[in-house]
Short mmCIF file of N, CA, C and O in Angstrom, two decimals:
data_model
loop_
_atom_site.label_atom_id
_atom_site.label_comp_id
_atom_site.label_asym_id
_atom_site.label_seq_id
_atom_site.Cartn_x
_atom_site.Cartn_y
_atom_site.Cartn_z
N GLN A 1 -25.64 28.70 75.10
CA GLN A 1 -26.28 27.39 75.26
C GLN A 1 -26.06 26.53 74.00
O GLN A 1 -25.80 25.34 74.11
N ALA A 2 -26.16 27.15 72.83
CA ALA A 2 -25.92 26.43 71.59
C ALA A 2 -24.48 25.93 71.53
O ALA A 2 -24.22 24.80 71.07
N PHE A 3 -23.56 26.75 72.00
CA PHE A 3 -22.15 26.34 72.03
C PHE A 3 -21.96 25.13 72.94
O PHE A 3 -21.22 24.20 72.61
N THR A 4 -22.62 25.12 74.09
CA THR A 4 -22.51 24.01 75.03
C THR A 4 -23.04 22.72 74.41
O THR A 4 -22.44 21.66 74.55
N GLU A 5 -24.17 22.83 73.72
CA GLU A 5 -24.75 21.64 73.05
C GLU A 5 -23.82 21.14 71.95
O GLU A 5 -23.62 19.93 71.83
N LEU A 6 -23.26 22.06 71.20
CA LEU A 6 -22.34 21.68 70.13
C LEU A 6 -21.09 21.03 70.71
O LEU A 6 -20.60 20.02 70.18
N GLN A 7 -20.59 21.58 71.80
CA GLN A 7 -19.41 21.02 72.44
C GLN A 7 -19.71 19.61 72.96
O GLN A 7 -18.87 18.71 72.84
N ALA A 8 -20.88 19.38 73.49
CA ALA A 8 -21.27 18.06 73.98
C ALA A 8 -21.34 17.07 72.82
O ALA A 8 -20.91 15.91 72.94
N LYS A 9 -21.88 17.51 71.69
CA LYS A 9 -21.96 16.65 70.51
C LYS A 9 -20.57 16.29 70.00
O LYS A 9 -20.31 15.16 69.60
N VAL A 10 -19.66 17.27 70.01
CA VAL A 10 -18.29 17.03 69.55
C VAL A 10 -17.61 16.01 70.45
O VAL A 10 -16.96 15.07 69.97
N MET A 11 -17.77 16.14 71.75
CA MET A 11 -17.15 15.20 72.69
C MET A 11 -17.73 13.80 72.49
O MET A 11 -17.00 12.81 72.53
N ASP A 12 -19.04 13.71 72.29
CA ASP A 12 -19.69 12.42 72.07
C ASP A 12 -19.17 11.77 70.79
O ASP A 12 -18.87 10.57 70.76
N THR A 13 -19.04 12.57 69.75
CA THR A 13 -18.53 12.06 68.48
C THR A 13 -17.09 11.59 68.61
O THR A 13 -16.72 10.53 68.08
N GLN A 14 -16.28 12.35 69.34
CA GLN A 14 -14.89 11.95 69.54
C GLN A 14 -14.80 10.62 70.30
O GLN A 14 -13.96 9.79 69.98
N GLN A 15 -15.66 10.44 71.29
CA GLN A 15 -15.66 9.18 72.04
C GLN A 15 -16.05 8.01 71.13
O GLN A 15 -15.47 6.93 71.21
N LYS A 16 -17.04 8.23 70.27
CA LYS A 16 -17.47 7.18 69.35
C LYS A 16 -16.35 6.82 68.36
O LYS A 16 -16.15 5.66 68.04
N VAL A 17 -15.63 7.82 67.89
CA VAL A 17 -14.53 7.59 66.96
C VAL A 17 -13.42 6.81 67.64
O VAL A 17 -12.85 5.86 67.08
N LYS A 18 -13.10 7.16 68.89
CA LYS A 18 -12.07 6.44 69.63
C LYS A 18 -12.48 4.99 69.84
O LYS A 18 -11.66 4.07 69.70
N LEU A 19 -13.74 4.76 70.19
CA LEU A 19 -14.24 3.40 70.39
C LEU A 19 -14.15 2.60 69.09
O LEU A 19 -13.72 1.44 69.10
N ALA A 20 -14.54 3.22 67.98
CA ALA A 20 -14.45 2.54 66.69
C ALA A 20 -13.01 2.21 66.34
O ALA A 20 -12.71 1.11 65.85
N ASP A 21 -12.10 3.13 66.61
CA ASP A 21 -10.68 2.88 66.35
C ASP A 21 -10.15 1.71 67.18
O ASP A 21 -9.39 0.88 66.68
N LEU A 22 -10.55 1.65 68.44
CA LEU A 22 -10.13 0.54 69.29
C LEU A 22 -10.68 -0.79 68.79
O LEU A 22 -9.98 -1.81 68.78
N GLN A 23 -11.93 -0.78 68.36
CA GLN A 23 -12.53 -2.00 67.83
C GLN A 23 -11.83 -2.44 66.55
O GLN A 23 -11.58 -3.63 66.34
N ILE A 24 -11.51 -1.49 65.68
CA ILE A 24 -10.80 -1.80 64.43
C ILE A 24 -9.43 -2.38 64.75
O ILE A 24 -9.00 -3.37 64.14
N GLU A 25 -8.74 -1.81 65.73
CA GLU A 25 -7.42 -2.31 66.11
C GLU A 25 -7.52 -3.74 66.64
O GLU A 25 -6.71 -4.60 66.27
N GLN A 26 -8.51 -4.01 67.47
CA GLN A 26 -8.70 -5.36 68.01
C GLN A 26 -9.04 -6.35 66.91
O GLN A 26 -8.52 -7.47 66.87
N LEU A 27 -9.91 -5.96 65.99
CA LEU A 27 -10.27 -6.85 64.88
C LEU A 27 -9.09 -7.11 63.96
O LEU A 27 -8.93 -8.22 63.45
N THR A 28 -8.25 -6.11 63.76
CA THR A 28 -7.06 -6.28 62.94
C THR A 28 -6.12 -7.29 63.58
O THR A 28 -5.56 -8.15 62.89
N LYS A 29 -5.96 -7.21 64.90
CA LYS A 29 -5.13 -8.17 65.61
C LYS A 29 -5.71 -9.58 65.48
O LYS A 29 -4.96 -10.54 65.27
N THR A 30 -7.02 -9.70 65.63
CA THR A 30 -7.68 -11.01 65.51
C THR A 30 -7.46 -11.59 64.12
O THR A 30 -7.15 -12.77 63.98
N LYS A 31 -7.62 -10.75 63.12
CA LYS A 31 -7.45 -11.18 61.73
C LYS A 31 -6.01 -11.63 61.48
O LYS A 31 -5.77 -12.68 60.88
N LYS A 32 -5.06 -10.87 61.98
CA LYS A 32 -3.64 -11.21 61.79
C LYS A 32 -3.30 -12.51 62.51
O LYS A 32 -2.59 -13.36 61.97
N HIS A 33 -3.82 -12.67 63.72
CA HIS A 33 -3.57 -13.89 64.49
C HIS A 33 -4.13 -15.11 63.76
O HIS A 33 -3.45 -16.15 63.65
N ALA A 34 -5.35 -14.99 63.23
CA ALA A 34 -5.95 -16.10 62.49
C ALA A 34 -5.15 -16.42 61.23
O ALA A 34 -4.95 -17.58 60.89
N HIS A 35 -4.65 -15.38 60.56
CA HIS A 35 -3.86 -15.59 59.34
C HIS A 35 -2.54 -16.30 59.67
O HIS A 35 -2.16 -17.26 58.97
N LEU A 36 -1.86 -15.85 60.71
CA LEU A 36 -0.59 -16.47 61.08
C LEU A 36 -0.80 -17.93 61.52
O LEU A 36 -0.01 -18.81 61.16
N THR A 37 -1.85 -18.16 62.28
CA THR A 37 -2.16 -19.53 62.71
C THR A 37 -2.46 -20.41 61.51
O THR A 37 -1.98 -21.54 61.42
N ASP A 38 -3.23 -19.89 60.57
CA ASP A 38 -3.57 -20.65 59.37
C ASP A 38 -2.32 -20.96 58.55
O ASP A 38 -2.18 -22.06 58.02
N THR A 39 -1.41 -20.01 58.46
CA THR A 39 -0.16 -20.23 57.73
C THR A 39 0.62 -21.39 58.34
O THR A 39 1.12 -22.26 57.63
N GLU A 40 0.68 -21.41 59.67
CA GLU A 40 1.40 -22.49 60.35
C GLU A 40 0.67 -23.83 60.19
O GLU A 40 1.31 -24.87 59.98
N VAL A 41 -0.65 -23.81 60.25
CA VAL A 41 -1.43 -25.05 60.12
C VAL A 41 -1.25 -25.64 58.73
O VAL A 41 -1.11 -26.86 58.57
N MET A 42 -1.22 -24.80 57.71
CA MET A 42 -1.12 -25.30 56.34
C MET A 42 0.25 -25.90 56.04
O MET A 42 0.39 -26.68 55.11
N MET A 43 1.26 -25.59 56.84
CA MET A 43 2.58 -26.17 56.63
C MET A 43 2.66 -27.60 57.18
O MET A 43 3.57 -28.34 56.83
N LEU A 44 1.73 -27.97 58.03
CA LEU A 44 1.75 -29.31 58.63
C LEU A 44 1.22 -30.34 57.64
O LEU A 44 0.42 -30.01 56.75
N VAL A 45 1.62 -31.59 57.82
CA VAL A 45 1.11 -32.65 56.95
C VAL A 45 -0.35 -32.91 57.29
O VAL A 45 -0.82 -32.63 58.40
N ASP A 46 -1.09 -33.46 56.32
CA ASP A 46 -2.53 -33.67 56.50
C ASP A 46 -2.87 -34.64 57.62
O ASP A 46 -3.96 -34.60 58.17
N GLU A 47 -1.96 -35.54 57.96
CA GLU A 47 -2.24 -36.55 58.98
C GLU A 47 -2.02 -36.03 60.41
O GLU A 47 -2.25 -36.76 61.37
N THR A 48 -1.58 -34.79 60.54
CA THR A 48 -1.31 -34.24 61.86
C THR A 48 -2.62 -34.15 62.65
O THR A 48 -3.64 -33.69 62.14
N ARG A 49 -2.57 -34.61 63.91
CA ARG A 49 -3.75 -34.54 64.76
C ARG A 49 -3.89 -33.11 65.28
O ARG A 49 -2.97 -32.56 65.86
N MET A 50 -5.04 -32.52 65.04
CA MET A 50 -5.29 -31.14 65.46
C MET A 50 -6.52 -31.11 66.34
O MET A 50 -7.49 -31.82 66.11
N TYR A 51 -6.46 -30.24 67.32
CA TYR A 51 -7.55 -30.14 68.28
C TYR A 51 -8.06 -28.71 68.32
O TYR A 51 -7.29 -27.75 68.31
N GLU A 52 -9.37 -28.59 68.40
CA GLU A 52 -10.02 -27.28 68.52
C GLU A 52 -10.43 -27.09 69.97
O GLU A 52 -11.04 -27.97 70.57
N GLY A 53 -10.07 -25.94 70.54
CA GLY A 53 -10.46 -25.65 71.91
C GLY A 53 -11.91 -25.22 71.97
O GLY A 53 -12.33 -24.28 71.29
N VAL A 54 -12.70 -25.93 72.78
CA VAL A 54 -14.11 -25.60 72.96
C VAL A 54 -14.35 -25.52 74.46
O VAL A 54 -14.42 -26.55 75.14
N GLY A 55 -14.46 -24.32 74.97
CA GLY A 55 -14.63 -24.17 76.41
C GLY A 55 -13.42 -24.69 77.15
O GLY A 55 -12.31 -24.24 76.95
N ARG A 56 -13.65 -25.72 77.98
CA ARG A 56 -12.55 -26.28 78.77
C ARG A 56 -12.08 -27.62 78.21
O ARG A 56 -11.38 -28.37 78.89
N MET A 57 -12.49 -27.94 76.99
CA MET A 57 -12.08 -29.22 76.40
C MET A 57 -11.55 -29.00 75.00
O MET A 57 -11.64 -27.92 74.44
N PHE A 58 -11.00 -30.06 74.44
CA PHE A 58 -10.45 -30.01 73.08
C PHE A 58 -11.09 -31.12 72.27
O PHE A 58 -11.26 -32.25 72.74
N ILE A 59 -11.45 -30.79 71.02
CA ILE A 59 -12.10 -31.74 70.13
C ILE A 59 -11.17 -31.99 68.94
O ILE A 59 -10.68 -31.04 68.31
N LEU A 60 -10.96 -33.26 68.62
CA LEU A 60 -10.14 -33.63 67.47
C LEU A 60 -10.86 -33.21 66.20
O LEU A 60 -12.02 -33.54 65.99
N GLN A 61 -10.17 -32.44 65.35
CA GLN A 61 -10.75 -31.95 64.11
C GLN A 61 -9.78 -32.21 62.97
O GLN A 61 -8.56 -32.13 63.15
N PRO A 62 -10.31 -32.47 61.77
CA PRO A 62 -9.42 -32.60 60.60
C PRO A 62 -8.79 -31.24 60.25
O PRO A 62 -9.32 -30.19 60.59
N LYS A 63 -7.69 -31.30 59.53
CA LYS A 63 -6.96 -30.09 59.15
C LYS A 63 -7.85 -29.15 58.33
O LYS A 63 -7.83 -27.94 58.53
N GLY A 64 -8.66 -29.68 57.44
CA GLY A 64 -9.53 -28.86 56.60
C GLY A 64 -10.54 -28.05 57.40
O GLY A 64 -10.83 -26.89 57.07
N VAL A 65 -11.08 -28.64 58.45
CA VAL A 65 -12.07 -27.94 59.28
C VAL A 65 -11.40 -26.76 60.00
O VAL A 65 -11.95 -25.66 60.04
N ILE A 66 -10.23 -27.01 60.54
CA ILE A 66 -9.49 -25.94 61.24
C ILE A 66 -9.16 -24.81 60.25
O ILE A 66 -9.34 -23.63 60.56
N HIS A 67 -8.72 -25.18 59.06
CA HIS A 67 -8.38 -24.20 58.02
C HIS A 67 -9.61 -23.35 57.68
O HIS A 67 -9.53 -22.11 57.62
N ASN A 68 -10.75 -24.00 57.47
CA ASN A 68 -11.97 -23.27 57.12
C ASN A 68 -12.42 -22.35 58.25
O ASN A 68 -12.88 -21.23 57.99
N GLN A 69 -12.27 -22.78 59.49
CA GLN A 69 -12.65 -21.94 60.62
C GLN A 69 -11.77 -20.70 60.70
O GLN A 69 -12.26 -19.59 60.97
N LEU A 70 -10.48 -20.87 60.45
CA LEU A 70 -9.57 -19.72 60.49
C LEU A 70 -9.86 -18.75 59.35
O LEU A 70 -9.80 -17.52 59.53
N LEU A 71 -10.17 -19.26 58.17
CA LEU A 71 -10.53 -18.39 57.04
C LEU A 71 -11.82 -17.63 57.34
O LEU A 71 -11.94 -16.44 57.03
N GLU A 72 -12.79 -18.31 57.95
CA GLU A 72 -14.06 -17.67 58.31
C GLU A 72 -13.83 -16.57 59.34
O GLU A 72 -14.42 -15.50 59.26
N LYS A 73 -12.97 -16.83 60.30
CA LYS A 73 -12.64 -15.84 61.32
C LYS A 73 -12.03 -14.60 60.68
O LYS A 73 -12.38 -13.47 61.05
N GLN A 74 -11.15 -14.80 59.71
CA GLN A 74 -10.53 -13.68 59.00
C GLN A 74 -11.58 -12.89 58.21
O GLN A 74 -11.58 -11.66 58.22
N ARG A 75 -12.47 -13.60 57.54
CA ARG A 75 -13.50 -12.96 56.72
C ARG A 75 -14.44 -12.12 57.59
O ARG A 75 -14.76 -10.98 57.25
N ILE A 76 -14.86 -12.67 58.71
CA ILE A 76 -15.77 -11.95 59.61
C ILE A 76 -15.09 -10.69 60.16
O ILE A 76 -15.70 -9.62 60.21
N ALA A 77 -13.84 -10.82 60.55
CA ALA A 77 -13.10 -9.66 61.06
C ALA A 77 -12.99 -8.58 59.99
O ALA A 77 -13.17 -7.38 60.28
N GLU A 78 -12.72 -8.98 58.76
CA GLU A 78 -12.60 -8.02 57.66
C GLU A 78 -13.94 -7.30 57.42
O GLU A 78 -13.96 -6.08 57.22
N GLU A 79 -15.04 -8.04 57.47
CA GLU A 79 -16.36 -7.42 57.27
C GLU A 79 -16.66 -6.41 58.38
O GLU A 79 -17.17 -5.32 58.11
N LYS A 80 -16.36 -6.78 59.61
CA LYS A 80 -16.63 -5.87 60.73
C LYS A 80 -15.77 -4.62 60.63
O LYS A 80 -16.22 -3.52 60.97
N ILE A 81 -14.52 -4.78 60.18
CA ILE A 81 -13.65 -3.61 60.00
C ILE A 81 -14.25 -2.67 58.97
O ILE A 81 -14.29 -1.46 59.16
N LYS A 82 -14.74 -3.22 57.86
CA LYS A 82 -15.34 -2.38 56.82
C LYS A 82 -16.58 -1.66 57.34
O LYS A 82 -16.83 -0.50 56.99
N GLU A 83 -17.38 -2.35 58.17
CA GLU A 83 -18.57 -1.72 58.74
C GLU A 83 -18.19 -0.53 59.64
O GLU A 83 -18.85 0.50 59.63
N LEU A 84 -17.13 -0.71 60.42
CA LEU A 84 -16.74 0.35 61.35
C LEU A 84 -16.11 1.53 60.65
O LEU A 84 -16.19 2.67 61.13
N GLU A 85 -15.48 1.29 59.51
CA GLU A 85 -14.84 2.40 58.78
C GLU A 85 -15.92 3.19 58.06
O GLU A 85 -15.92 4.34 57.94
#
C-alpha cells in the first residue's frame, strides 16, 4: 500500500513538472516574440503610425507606448519563468 501511495505521488509530481515545463516553453516563446517585435518597432522612424490591437479594434498609439508595452510583456514573462523554475 505504501508503494502504491508513493507511486501515485511520483506520477503526480511528474505531471506537475511536465505542466511547468510546458508553461516555461510558452512563456519563453512569448518573451522571444515580444523581443523580436520590439526590435522591429525600434527600427522604424518615430513618426510611423502604430496601432495596438484591442479586442476587435485597433487604437493608434505612439511608438514609445508600444515599446514600453513590449518591454513590460518581456519582463512579466521573465518573472513567471523564474517563479516556475
